Amino acid sequence: MQTYSLGRHISWRVGLAVAALILVLITALCALIWEPDDHLVYRGTAVDAARAVDRTGNRLTLDTARLPERVRDPDGEAWLYAVDERGQVLRYGDVPQEYVEFLKLSPALRDSDIRSIDPRYAACLVVERRDWGRLHVLVGGLTTRGFFAEIGPFLTLILLVLAIPVAGGLMLVVPWIVRGSLGGIRQLAEDAARIDMTRKGPLLKAKRVPLEIKSLVDAFNQSVSKLWDTIAARDRFLRDAAHELRVPIAIVRTRASALPRGPARTHLLGDVVRLENIAEQLLDLQRIDHGAMHWAPVDLVALCREAGEDFAPLLLDAGYEFSFDAPEHVVEVQADRGALQRVVINLLQNAMNHGGGQGEIQLIVNDHTEILVCDAGPGVPADQREQIFSPFVRFSSTVQGSGLGLHLAAEIVHRHQGSIRVSDSASGGACFTVSLPADAGTEKPRR
């Protein structure tokens, strides 16, 4: 899906809109200024002609070679009248008699364009500052008609004074204004990224955002609130169901323990243990999600030894050999002891269910704060190892299980900032490795 920058998009659009508005205004002004019947003298020609005038001593002089070609054309009607601050006058060509009185005022005038419907009276007054003083030069007799000839000087002035500065200002000011206006949206995006969809918390606050975005924020808050309510209802159901299952599971366990030894009793006790483990793991996840875990230093060696002692009779009844290997010293981590012990039992239960009913099941603890449960069964194919921890995944319909135990175990391990993976064991079966973050000073003498 293609995305774009809203700030840049708005900046360009606003800039183009303002530029178009300026162009329309300039066009309208040009249309108002232009008169088709007017005659005028092009200012550029008048300026070039004024530069041919100089002063030598007390007299004004004219270098005709420097005059524009149209001014010095013998067949033309061009004329030039120059006067300095001292009143020295220089004439060139046939100056209209009507300008004689007007030209007496030229030292008091500024640059001017004199338009006329009569081409004889169209002229341009140029005022220049020289080293020796101010010079006024009036050039006429060079009639010019046409839109661009008449509007050209005005357009140049508008471009230099208005259009270019405004365009430059827009390039700087509009993005700055847009960025400031979108600051609330950026803050809103950062707040949304911090929302935990699995845990109720503060909703988004629609501050400094446009009205259109506020409606989107309100809809998002409503959806998140409904999601939180749904998750809370699910958590309550799972918690209540897990609590309610404890009593009937305990009754079934007691009755199963009273049965004569044999395959039926072993399978039944294994199923009961799995049910107990799943119920307790559901409660563990609820406690973790609500910050009710009992975090404390836990010795992995002691924890795994107790879990192995509790589960070993079931493994032996099911036809397996069982071994436990661990260091002689303490291997300590920060954990919830009950939740972590149920992870170990879950892995032993999984090994019993999928180990093929023979061979050795190993429970190992090493100095790297790792717990390993290995069996001699068929193992887990490499292409299924990433999916085996997903909920309700079962790759064999002949093996009992809900497909939920490994997922719950993995969730508890991840809540402990650890990881769980499966690989091949030395005997060719599956080997599950739980890696937990080490605590400071892991090796302590055993008492």
CSV table of C-alpha atoms in Angstrom, one decimal, residues 219-409:
chain,number,residue,atom,x,y,z
A,219,ALA,CA,-13.7,5.3,17.2
A,220,PHE,CA,-10.3,3.8,18.0
A,221,ASN,CA,-10.9,4.3,21.8
A,222,GLN,CA,-14.3,2.7,21.5
A,223,SER,CA,-12.8,-0.3,19.7
A,224,VAL,CA,-10.0,-0.6,22.2
A,225,SER,CA,-12.4,-0.4,25.2
A,226,LYS,CA,-14.5,-3.2,23.7
A,227,LEU,CA,-11.4,-5.3,23.1
A,228,TRP,CA,-10.3,-4.7,26.7
A,229,ASP,CA,-13.8,-5.7,28.0
A,230,THR,CA,-13.7,-8.9,25.8
A,231,ILE,CA,-10.2,-9.8,27.1
A,232,ALA,CA,-11.3,-9.1,30.7
A,233,ALA,CA,-14.4,-11.3,30.2
A,234,ARG,CA,-12.2,-14.1,28.7
A,235,ASP,CA,-9.7,-13.8,31.6
A,236,ARG,CA,-12.5,-14.1,34.2
A,237,PHE,CA,-13.9,-17.1,32.4
A,238,LEU,CA,-10.5,-18.8,32.2
A,239,ARG,CA,-9.7,-18.0,35.8
A,240,ASP,CA,-13.1,-19.2,37.1
A,241,ALA,CA,-12.9,-22.3,34.9
A,242,ALA,CA,-9.5,-23.2,36.1
A,243,HIS,CA,-10.5,-22.8,39.8
A,244,GLU,CA,-13.7,-24.8,39.2
A,245,LEU,CA,-11.7,-27.6,37.6
A,246,ARG,CA,-9.4,-28.1,40.6
A,247,VAL,CA,-11.9,-29.9,42.7
A,248,PRO,CA,-13.2,-32.5,40.1
A,249,ILE,CA,-9.6,-33.0,38.9
A,250,ALA,CA,-8.5,-33.7,42.5
A,251,ILE,CA,-11.3,-36.2,42.9
A,252,VAL,CA,-10.4,-38.0,39.7
A,253,ARG,CA,-6.8,-38.1,40.7
A,254,THR,CA,-7.7,-39.7,44.1
A,255,ARG,CA,-9.8,-42.3,42.5
A,256,ALA,CA,-7.3,-43.1,39.8
A,257,SER,CA,-4.6,-43.5,42.4
A,258,ALA,CA,-6.7,-46.2,44.1
A,259,LEU,CA,-6.9,-48.3,40.9
A,260,PRO,CA,-4.6,-51.3,40.5
A,261,ARG,CA,-1.3,-50.7,38.8
A,262,GLY,CA,-1.4,-51.2,35.1
A,263,PRO,CA,-1.6,-49.3,31.7
A,264,ALA,CA,-5.1,-48.0,32.3
A,265,ARG,CA,-4.1,-46.5,35.7
A,266,THR,CA,-0.9,-45.0,34.2
A,267,HIS,CA,-2.8,-43.4,31.2
A,268,LEU,CA,-5.5,-42.1,33.5
A,269,LEU,CA,-3.0,-40.5,35.9
A,270,GLY,CA,-1.1,-39.0,33.0
A,271,ASP,CA,-4.3,-37.4,31.8
A,272,VAL,CA,-5.1,-36.1,35.2
A,273,VAL,CA,-1.7,-34.6,35.6
A,274,ARG,CA,-2.0,-32.9,32.2
A,275,LEU,CA,-5.4,-31.5,33.2
A,276,GLU,CA,-4.0,-30.2,36.5
A,277,ASN,CA,-1.0,-28.7,34.7
A,278,ILE,CA,-3.1,-26.9,32.1
A,279,ALA,CA,-5.5,-25.5,34.8
A,280,GLU,CA,-2.6,-24.3,36.9
A,281,GLN,CA,-0.8,-22.8,33.8
A,282,LEU,CA,-4.0,-20.9,32.9
A,283,LEU,CA,-3.9,-19.4,36.4
A,284,ASP,CA,-0.2,-18.7,36.1
A,285,LEU,CA,-0.8,-16.7,32.9
A,286,GLN,CA,-3.6,-14.7,34.6
A,287,ARG,CA,-1.3,-13.9,37.5
A,288,ILE,CA,1.5,-12.8,35.2
A,289,ASP,CA,-0.8,-10.6,33.1
A,290,HIS,CA,-2.1,-8.9,36.2
A,291,GLY,CA,1.3,-8.5,37.9
A,292,ALA,CA,0.5,-11.0,40.7
A,293,MET,CA,3.5,-13.2,40.2
A,294,HIS,CA,5.6,-14.1,43.2
A,295,TRP,CA,9.1,-13.2,41.9
A,296,ALA,CA,11.9,-14.5,44.1
A,297,PRO,CA,15.3,-16.2,43.7
A,298,VAL,CA,14.7,-19.8,42.6
A,299,ASP,CA,17.3,-22.6,42.5
A,300,LEU,CA,16.7,-24.4,39.2
A,301,VAL,CA,18.5,-27.5,40.5
A,302,ALA,CA,16.2,-27.9,43.5
A,303,LEU,CA,13.1,-27.0,41.5
A,304,CYS,CA,13.8,-29.6,38.8
A,305,ARG,CA,14.7,-32.3,41.3
A,306,GLU,CA,11.3,-31.9,43.0
A,307,ALA,CA,9.5,-31.9,39.7
A,308,GLY,CA,11.4,-35.0,38.6
A,309,GLU,CA,10.7,-36.8,41.9
A,310,ASP,CA,7.0,-36.0,41.6
A,311,PHE,CA,6.7,-37.1,37.9
A,312,ALA,CA,9.2,-40.0,37.9
A,313,PRO,CA,6.6,-42.6,39.0
A,314,LEU,CA,4.4,-41.9,36.1
A,315,LEU,CA,7.3,-42.1,33.7
A,316,LEU,CA,8.4,-45.5,35.1
A,317,ASP,CA,4.8,-46.8,35.0
A,318,ALA,CA,4.7,-45.8,31.3
A,319,GLY,CA,7.8,-47.8,30.5
A,320,TYR,CA,10.4,-45.1,30.4
A,321,GLU,CA,13.8,-44.8,32.2
A,322,PHE,CA,14.3,-41.5,33.9
A,323,SER,CA,17.5,-39.6,34.8
A,324,PHE,CA,18.3,-36.3,36.3
A,325,ASP,CA,21.6,-34.5,35.8
A,326,ALA,CA,22.5,-31.1,37.5
A,327,PRO,CA,25.4,-29.3,39.0
A,328,GLU,CA,26.3,-29.7,42.7
A,329,HIS,CA,25.9,-25.9,43.3
A,330,VAL,CA,23.0,-23.6,43.1
A,331,VAL,CA,21.9,-22.3,39.7
A,332,GLU,CA,19.7,-19.3,40.6
A,333,VAL,CA,17.3,-17.2,38.6
A,334,GLN,CA,14.5,-14.7,39.4
A,335,ALA,CA,11.2,-16.5,38.8
A,336,ASP,CA,7.8,-17.5,40.0
A,337,ARG,CA,8.7,-20.9,41.4
A,338,GLY,CA,5.2,-22.5,41.0
A,339,ALA,CA,4.8,-21.4,37.4
A,340,LEU,CA,8.3,-22.5,36.4
A,341,GLN,CA,7.9,-25.9,38.1
A,342,ARG,CA,4.7,-26.5,36.1
A,343,VAL,CA,6.6,-25.7,32.9
A,344,VAL,CA,9.0,-28.5,33.8
A,345,ILE,CA,6.2,-30.9,34.5
A,346,ASN,CA,4.5,-29.9,31.3
A,347,LEU,CA,7.7,-30.8,29.3
A,348,LEU,CA,8.0,-34.1,31.1
A,349,GLN,CA,4.3,-34.8,30.3
A,350,ASN,CA,5.0,-34.0,26.7
A,351,ALA,CA,8.0,-36.3,26.6
A,352,MET,CA,5.9,-39.1,28.1
A,353,ASN,CA,3.1,-38.6,25.6
A,354,HIS,CA,5.4,-38.4,22.5
A,355,GLY,CA,8.4,-40.5,23.5
A,356,GLY,CA,7.1,-43.7,22.1
A,357,GLY,CA,6.7,-45.5,25.4
A,358,GLN,CA,10.3,-46.6,25.7
A,359,GLY,CA,13.9,-45.3,26.1
A,360,GLU,CA,15.2,-42.7,28.5
A,361,ILE,CA,13.7,-39.4,29.4
A,362,GLN,CA,16.4,-37.0,30.7
A,363,LEU,CA,15.9,-33.9,32.8
A,364,ILE,CA,19.0,-31.7,32.8
A,365,VAL,CA,20.0,-28.4,34.4
A,366,ASN,CA,23.3,-26.7,33.4
A,367,ASP,CA,25.3,-23.7,34.5
A,368,HIS,CA,23.9,-21.6,31.7
A,369,THR,CA,20.5,-21.4,33.6
A,370,GLU,CA,19.0,-23.8,31.1
A,371,ILE,CA,16.6,-26.6,31.6
A,372,LEU,CA,16.6,-29.5,29.1
A,373,VAL,CA,14.0,-32.3,28.8
A,374,CYS,CA,15.1,-34.9,26.2
A,375,ASP,CA,13.5,-38.2,25.1
A,376,ALA,CA,14.3,-41.0,22.7
A,377,GLY,CA,11.1,-40.8,20.6
A,378,PRO,CA,10.6,-39.9,17.0
A,379,GLY,CA,11.5,-36.2,17.5
A,380,VAL,CA,10.0,-33.1,15.9
A,381,PRO,CA,10.6,-32.5,12.2
A,382,ALA,CA,12.6,-29.4,11.4
A,383,ASP,CA,9.7,-27.8,9.4
A,384,GLN,CA,7.3,-28.1,12.4
A,385,ARG,CA,9.5,-26.8,15.2
A,386,GLU,CA,8.4,-23.2,14.8
A,387,GLN,CA,4.7,-24.1,14.9
A,388,ILE,CA,4.8,-26.6,17.8
A,389,PHE,CA,4.4,-23.8,20.4
A,390,SER,CA,1.3,-22.4,18.7
A,391,PRO,CA,-2.0,-23.0,20.5
A,392,PHE,CA,-4.1,-26.1,19.5
A,393,VAL,CA,-1.4,-27.4,17.1
A,394,ARG,CA,-1.3,-31.2,16.9
A,395,PHE,CA,0.7,-32.9,14.2
A,396,SER,CA,-0.5,-36.4,15.1
A,397,SER,CA,-4.1,-37.5,15.7
A,398,THR,CA,-2.9,-40.7,17.4
A,399,VAL,CA,-1.3,-38.9,20.3
A,400,GLN,CA,-3.4,-37.6,23.2
A,401,GLY,CA,-3.3,-34.0,24.0
A,402,SER,CA,-5.1,-30.7,23.5
A,403,GLY,CA,-2.3,-28.9,21.7
A,404,LEU,CA,-2.3,-26.2,24.4
A,405,GLY,CA,0.3,-27.4,26.9
A,406,LEU,CA,3.4,-26.4,25.0
A,407,HIS,CA,1.9,-23.0,24.1
A,408,LEU,CA,1.1,-22.3,27.8
A,409,ALA,CA,4.6,-23.4,28.8
